[in-house]
Structures are given as C-alpha cells and as structure tokens.
mmCIF file of C-alpha atoms in Angstrom:
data_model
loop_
_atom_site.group_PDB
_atom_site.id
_atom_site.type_symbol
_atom_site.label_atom_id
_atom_site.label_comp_id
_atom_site.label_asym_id
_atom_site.label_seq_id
_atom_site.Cartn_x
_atom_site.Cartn_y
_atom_site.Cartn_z
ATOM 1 C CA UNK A 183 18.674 -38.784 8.036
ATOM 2 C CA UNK A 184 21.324 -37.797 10.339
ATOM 3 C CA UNK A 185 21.611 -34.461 8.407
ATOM 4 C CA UNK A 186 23.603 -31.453 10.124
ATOM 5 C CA UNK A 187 21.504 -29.161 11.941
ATOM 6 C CA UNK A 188 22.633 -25.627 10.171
ATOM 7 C CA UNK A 189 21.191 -28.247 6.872
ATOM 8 C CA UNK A 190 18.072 -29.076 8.414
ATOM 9 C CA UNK A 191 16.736 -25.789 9.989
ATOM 10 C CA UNK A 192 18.472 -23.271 6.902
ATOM 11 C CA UNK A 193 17.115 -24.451 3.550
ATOM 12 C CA UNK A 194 18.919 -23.550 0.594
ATOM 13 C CA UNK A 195 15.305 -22.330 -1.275
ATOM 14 C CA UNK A 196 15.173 -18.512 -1.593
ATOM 15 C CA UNK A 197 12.132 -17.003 -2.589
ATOM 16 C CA UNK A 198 12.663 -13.480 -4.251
ATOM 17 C CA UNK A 199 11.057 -10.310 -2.576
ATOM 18 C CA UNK A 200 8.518 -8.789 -5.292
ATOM 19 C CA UNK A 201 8.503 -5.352 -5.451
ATOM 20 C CA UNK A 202 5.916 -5.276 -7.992
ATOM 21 C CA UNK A 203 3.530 -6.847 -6.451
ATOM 22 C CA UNK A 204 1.383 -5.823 -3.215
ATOM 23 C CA UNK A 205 3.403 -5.142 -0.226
ATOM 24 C CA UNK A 206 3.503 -8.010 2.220
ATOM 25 C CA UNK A 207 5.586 -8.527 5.531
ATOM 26 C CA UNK A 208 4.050 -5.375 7.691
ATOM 27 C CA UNK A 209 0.560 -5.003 6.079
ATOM 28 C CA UNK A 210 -1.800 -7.661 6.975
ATOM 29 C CA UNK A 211 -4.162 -6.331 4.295
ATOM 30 C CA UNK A 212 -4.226 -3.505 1.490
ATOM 31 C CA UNK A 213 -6.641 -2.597 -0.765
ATOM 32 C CA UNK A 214 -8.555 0.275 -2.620
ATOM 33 C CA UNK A 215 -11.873 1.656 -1.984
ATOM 34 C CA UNK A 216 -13.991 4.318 -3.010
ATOM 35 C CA UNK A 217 -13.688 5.670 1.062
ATOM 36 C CA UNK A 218 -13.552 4.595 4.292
ATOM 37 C CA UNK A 219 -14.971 4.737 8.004
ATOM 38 C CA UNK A 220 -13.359 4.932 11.283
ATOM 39 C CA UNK A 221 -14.402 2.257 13.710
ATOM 40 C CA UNK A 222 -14.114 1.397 17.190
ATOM 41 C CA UNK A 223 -11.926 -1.852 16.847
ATOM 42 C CA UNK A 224 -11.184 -4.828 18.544
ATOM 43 C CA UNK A 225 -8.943 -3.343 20.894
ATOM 44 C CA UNK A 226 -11.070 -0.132 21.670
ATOM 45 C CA UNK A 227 -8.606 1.516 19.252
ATOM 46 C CA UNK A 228 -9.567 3.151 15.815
ATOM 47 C CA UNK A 229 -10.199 1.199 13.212
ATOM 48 C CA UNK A 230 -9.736 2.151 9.359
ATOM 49 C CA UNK A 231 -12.146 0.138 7.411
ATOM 50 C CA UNK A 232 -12.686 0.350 3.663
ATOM 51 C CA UNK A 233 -16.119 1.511 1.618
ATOM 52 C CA UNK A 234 -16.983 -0.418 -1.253
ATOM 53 C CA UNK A 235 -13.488 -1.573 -2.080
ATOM 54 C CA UNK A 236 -12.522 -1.691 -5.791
ATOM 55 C CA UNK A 237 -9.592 -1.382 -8.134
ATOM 56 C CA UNK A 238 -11.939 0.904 -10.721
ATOM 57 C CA UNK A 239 -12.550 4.578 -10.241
ATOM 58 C CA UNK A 240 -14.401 7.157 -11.820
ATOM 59 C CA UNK A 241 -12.607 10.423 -13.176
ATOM 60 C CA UNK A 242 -13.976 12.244 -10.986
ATOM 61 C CA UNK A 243 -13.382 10.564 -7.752
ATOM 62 C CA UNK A 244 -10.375 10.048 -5.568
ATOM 63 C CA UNK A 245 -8.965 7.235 -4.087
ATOM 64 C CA UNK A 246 -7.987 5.464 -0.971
ATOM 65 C CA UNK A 247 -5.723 3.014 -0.423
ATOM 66 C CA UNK A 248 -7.091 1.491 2.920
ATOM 67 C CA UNK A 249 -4.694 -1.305 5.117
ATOM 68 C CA UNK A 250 -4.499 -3.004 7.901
ATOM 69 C CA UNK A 251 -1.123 -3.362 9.722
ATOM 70 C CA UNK A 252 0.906 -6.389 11.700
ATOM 71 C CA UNK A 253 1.996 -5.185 15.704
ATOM 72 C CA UNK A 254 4.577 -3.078 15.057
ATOM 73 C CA UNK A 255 7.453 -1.973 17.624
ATOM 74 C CA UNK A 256 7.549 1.812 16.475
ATOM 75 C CA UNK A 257 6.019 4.416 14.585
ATOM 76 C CA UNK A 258 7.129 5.328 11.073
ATOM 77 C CA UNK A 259 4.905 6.720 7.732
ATOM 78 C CA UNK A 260 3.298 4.921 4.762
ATOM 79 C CA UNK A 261 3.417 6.746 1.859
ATOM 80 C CA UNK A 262 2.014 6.170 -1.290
ATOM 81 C CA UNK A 263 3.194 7.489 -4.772
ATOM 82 C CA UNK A 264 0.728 7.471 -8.179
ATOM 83 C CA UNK A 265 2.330 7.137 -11.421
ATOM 84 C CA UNK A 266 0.302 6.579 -14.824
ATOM 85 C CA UNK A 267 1.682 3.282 -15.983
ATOM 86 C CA UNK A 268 -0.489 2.611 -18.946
ATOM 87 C CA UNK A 269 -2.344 5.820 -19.431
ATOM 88 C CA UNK A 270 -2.637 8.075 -22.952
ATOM 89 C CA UNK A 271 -0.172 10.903 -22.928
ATOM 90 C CA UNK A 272 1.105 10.844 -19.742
ATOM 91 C CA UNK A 273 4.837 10.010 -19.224
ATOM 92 C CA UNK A 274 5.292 6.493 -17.094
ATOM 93 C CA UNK A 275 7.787 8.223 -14.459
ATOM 94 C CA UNK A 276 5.321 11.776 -14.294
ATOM 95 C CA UNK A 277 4.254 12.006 -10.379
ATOM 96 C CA UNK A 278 0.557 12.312 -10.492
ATOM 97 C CA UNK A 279 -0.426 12.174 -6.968
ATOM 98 C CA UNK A 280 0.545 11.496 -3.597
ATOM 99 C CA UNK A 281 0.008 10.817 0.052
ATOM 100 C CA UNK A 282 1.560 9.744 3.394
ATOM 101 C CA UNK A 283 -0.083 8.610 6.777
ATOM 102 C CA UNK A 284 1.661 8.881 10.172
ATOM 103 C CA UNK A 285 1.164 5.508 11.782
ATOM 104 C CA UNK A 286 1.631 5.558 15.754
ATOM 105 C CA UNK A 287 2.957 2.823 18.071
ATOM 106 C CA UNK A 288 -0.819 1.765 18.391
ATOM 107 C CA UNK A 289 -2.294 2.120 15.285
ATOM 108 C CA UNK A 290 -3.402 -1.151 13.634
ATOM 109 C CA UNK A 291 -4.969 0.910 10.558
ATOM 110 C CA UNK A 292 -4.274 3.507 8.019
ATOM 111 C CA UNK A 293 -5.081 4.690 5.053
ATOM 112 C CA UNK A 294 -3.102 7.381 1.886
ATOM 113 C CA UNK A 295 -5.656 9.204 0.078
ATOM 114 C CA UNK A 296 -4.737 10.075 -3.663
ATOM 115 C CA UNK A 297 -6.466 13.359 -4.813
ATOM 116 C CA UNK A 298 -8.319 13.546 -7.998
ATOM 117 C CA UNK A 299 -5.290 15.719 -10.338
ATOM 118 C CA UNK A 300 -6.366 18.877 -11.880
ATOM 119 C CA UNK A 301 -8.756 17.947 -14.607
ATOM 120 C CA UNK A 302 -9.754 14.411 -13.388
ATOM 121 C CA UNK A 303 -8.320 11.370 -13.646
ATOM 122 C CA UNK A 304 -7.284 10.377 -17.138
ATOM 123 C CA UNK A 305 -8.428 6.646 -18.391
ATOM 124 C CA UNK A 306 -5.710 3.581 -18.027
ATOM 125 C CA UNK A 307 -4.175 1.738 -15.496
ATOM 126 C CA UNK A 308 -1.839 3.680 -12.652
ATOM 127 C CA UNK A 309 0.317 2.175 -9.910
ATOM 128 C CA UNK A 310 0.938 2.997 -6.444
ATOM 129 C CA UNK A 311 4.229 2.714 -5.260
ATOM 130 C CA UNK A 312 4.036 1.854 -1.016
ATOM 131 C CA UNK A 313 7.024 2.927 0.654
ATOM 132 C CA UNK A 314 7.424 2.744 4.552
ATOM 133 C CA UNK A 315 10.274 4.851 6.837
ATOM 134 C CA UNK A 316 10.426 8.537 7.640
ATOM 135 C CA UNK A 317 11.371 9.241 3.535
ATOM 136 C CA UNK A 318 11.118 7.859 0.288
ATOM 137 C CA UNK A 319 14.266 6.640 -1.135
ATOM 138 C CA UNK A 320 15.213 3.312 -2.470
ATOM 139 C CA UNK A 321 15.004 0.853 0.288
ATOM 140 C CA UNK A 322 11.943 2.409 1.733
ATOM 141 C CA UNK A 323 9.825 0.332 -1.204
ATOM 142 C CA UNK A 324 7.910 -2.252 -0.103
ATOM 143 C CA UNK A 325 5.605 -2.753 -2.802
ATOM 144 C CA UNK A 326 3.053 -2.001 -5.910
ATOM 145 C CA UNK A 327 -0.497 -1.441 -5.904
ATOM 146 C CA UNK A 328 -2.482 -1.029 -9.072
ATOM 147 C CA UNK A 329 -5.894 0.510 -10.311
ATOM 148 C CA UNK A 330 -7.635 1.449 -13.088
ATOM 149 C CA UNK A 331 -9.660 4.755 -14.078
ATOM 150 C CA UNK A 332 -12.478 3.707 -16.533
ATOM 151 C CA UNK A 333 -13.967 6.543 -18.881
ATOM 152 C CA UNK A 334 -16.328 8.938 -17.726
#
C-alpha cells in the first residue's frame, strides 16, 4: 500500500539466464528430429516442420535440429555447434560437427543439420551449442541442446 511506483512496476527478483539449457527468448520451439518437411504455413510462408522428433539417433544417421521462431525485426543466422560431452575417447571441447541457417526477415522456421562425422557417430551424449548473430563468439550463445547416440 501506497508503495512508490519505480517499487511496484521493477521487482527486485532476478531470474538468471541459463545458458545450459534450451534457448528461449527468440525460439518459440526447438527440438531434434530424425528430418523434416517444408510446409505451406499459416501465413502462406514456408514452414519447417520436424519428422519423428527425438533426442536418440542412430550412428549412422544425422541430425536436425528443427525450430520455430518469434516475429523478428531482421535477419541474422542460427548456428549450431556439436561437441561430445559424455562420449568415449573424444575430448569434451573437440568440434564434431556443425551447421548454420540464414533466417530472413520472414522466415518463421529453420532448421541446422549436423552431418554424420567420418566413421559414424560414436555412442554418449553430445550437446549443441545455439548461437544467433552474423558469428559465433561469446555473446552470440543463446543456449544448449542435448542428444544422445545409442549403439549400433
């Protein structure tokens, strides 16, 4: 009761930004799948849809990280990075695989495609690094997607 206004509309709760977690903010939606299709969407635009979405791949296969994006005021590129974070004799920080997408002022959709590596895909768990801008440096991060590559 009769509280300042800068009190009342600012509260002092600050919730941390995790960067190890999936990216939030811009995406409306992000997930893996085994593929995807391009649809005509609500807006008559393309529309990147996922096929059979999961978070488990074969060796042999690659895989897409498919999302779904908030209106956006400008184009700029997703990229995704693919590091072995739990994986059998593979160093944590080793680059494994990588992709970026283009996204234009009226694309609602995208998707980063992460080739199978020479020899397959080695059993454990990996991680995705999603970075958004025109390069990847620190403050392009906006998040961490994870999967897992079960044996052949």
């Amino acid at each position: 009761r009769n509280v300042p206004i800068p009190e009342f509309q600012n509260t002092n709760e600050e919730k941390p930004y995790n960067f190890d977690a999936a990216p939030q903010g811009l995406f409306r939606s992000i997930e893996f799948a085994e593929g995807f299709e391009d649809e005509l969407g609500y807006h008559r635009a393309n529309e990147i849809v996922p096929v059979h979405p999961t978070d488990v791949f074969r060796p042999d296969t690659p895989v897409f990280m498919v999302f779904k994006l908030h209106q956006h005021l400008e184009s700029f590129q997703v990229f995704g990075l693919c590091y072995p974070e739990r994986v059998a004799d593979l160093d944590p920080k080793m680059l494994i695989a990588q992709d970026a997408m283009l996204i234009a002022l009226e694309d609602e959709s995208g998707y980063v495609k992460l080739d199978v590596p020479p020899g397959g895909w080695k059993p454990g768990q990996y991680k995705v690094e999603v970075h958004v801008g025109w390069r990847v440096n620190e403050i392009s991060l906006m998040g961490t997607m994870r999967f897992t590559i079960q044996p052949g």
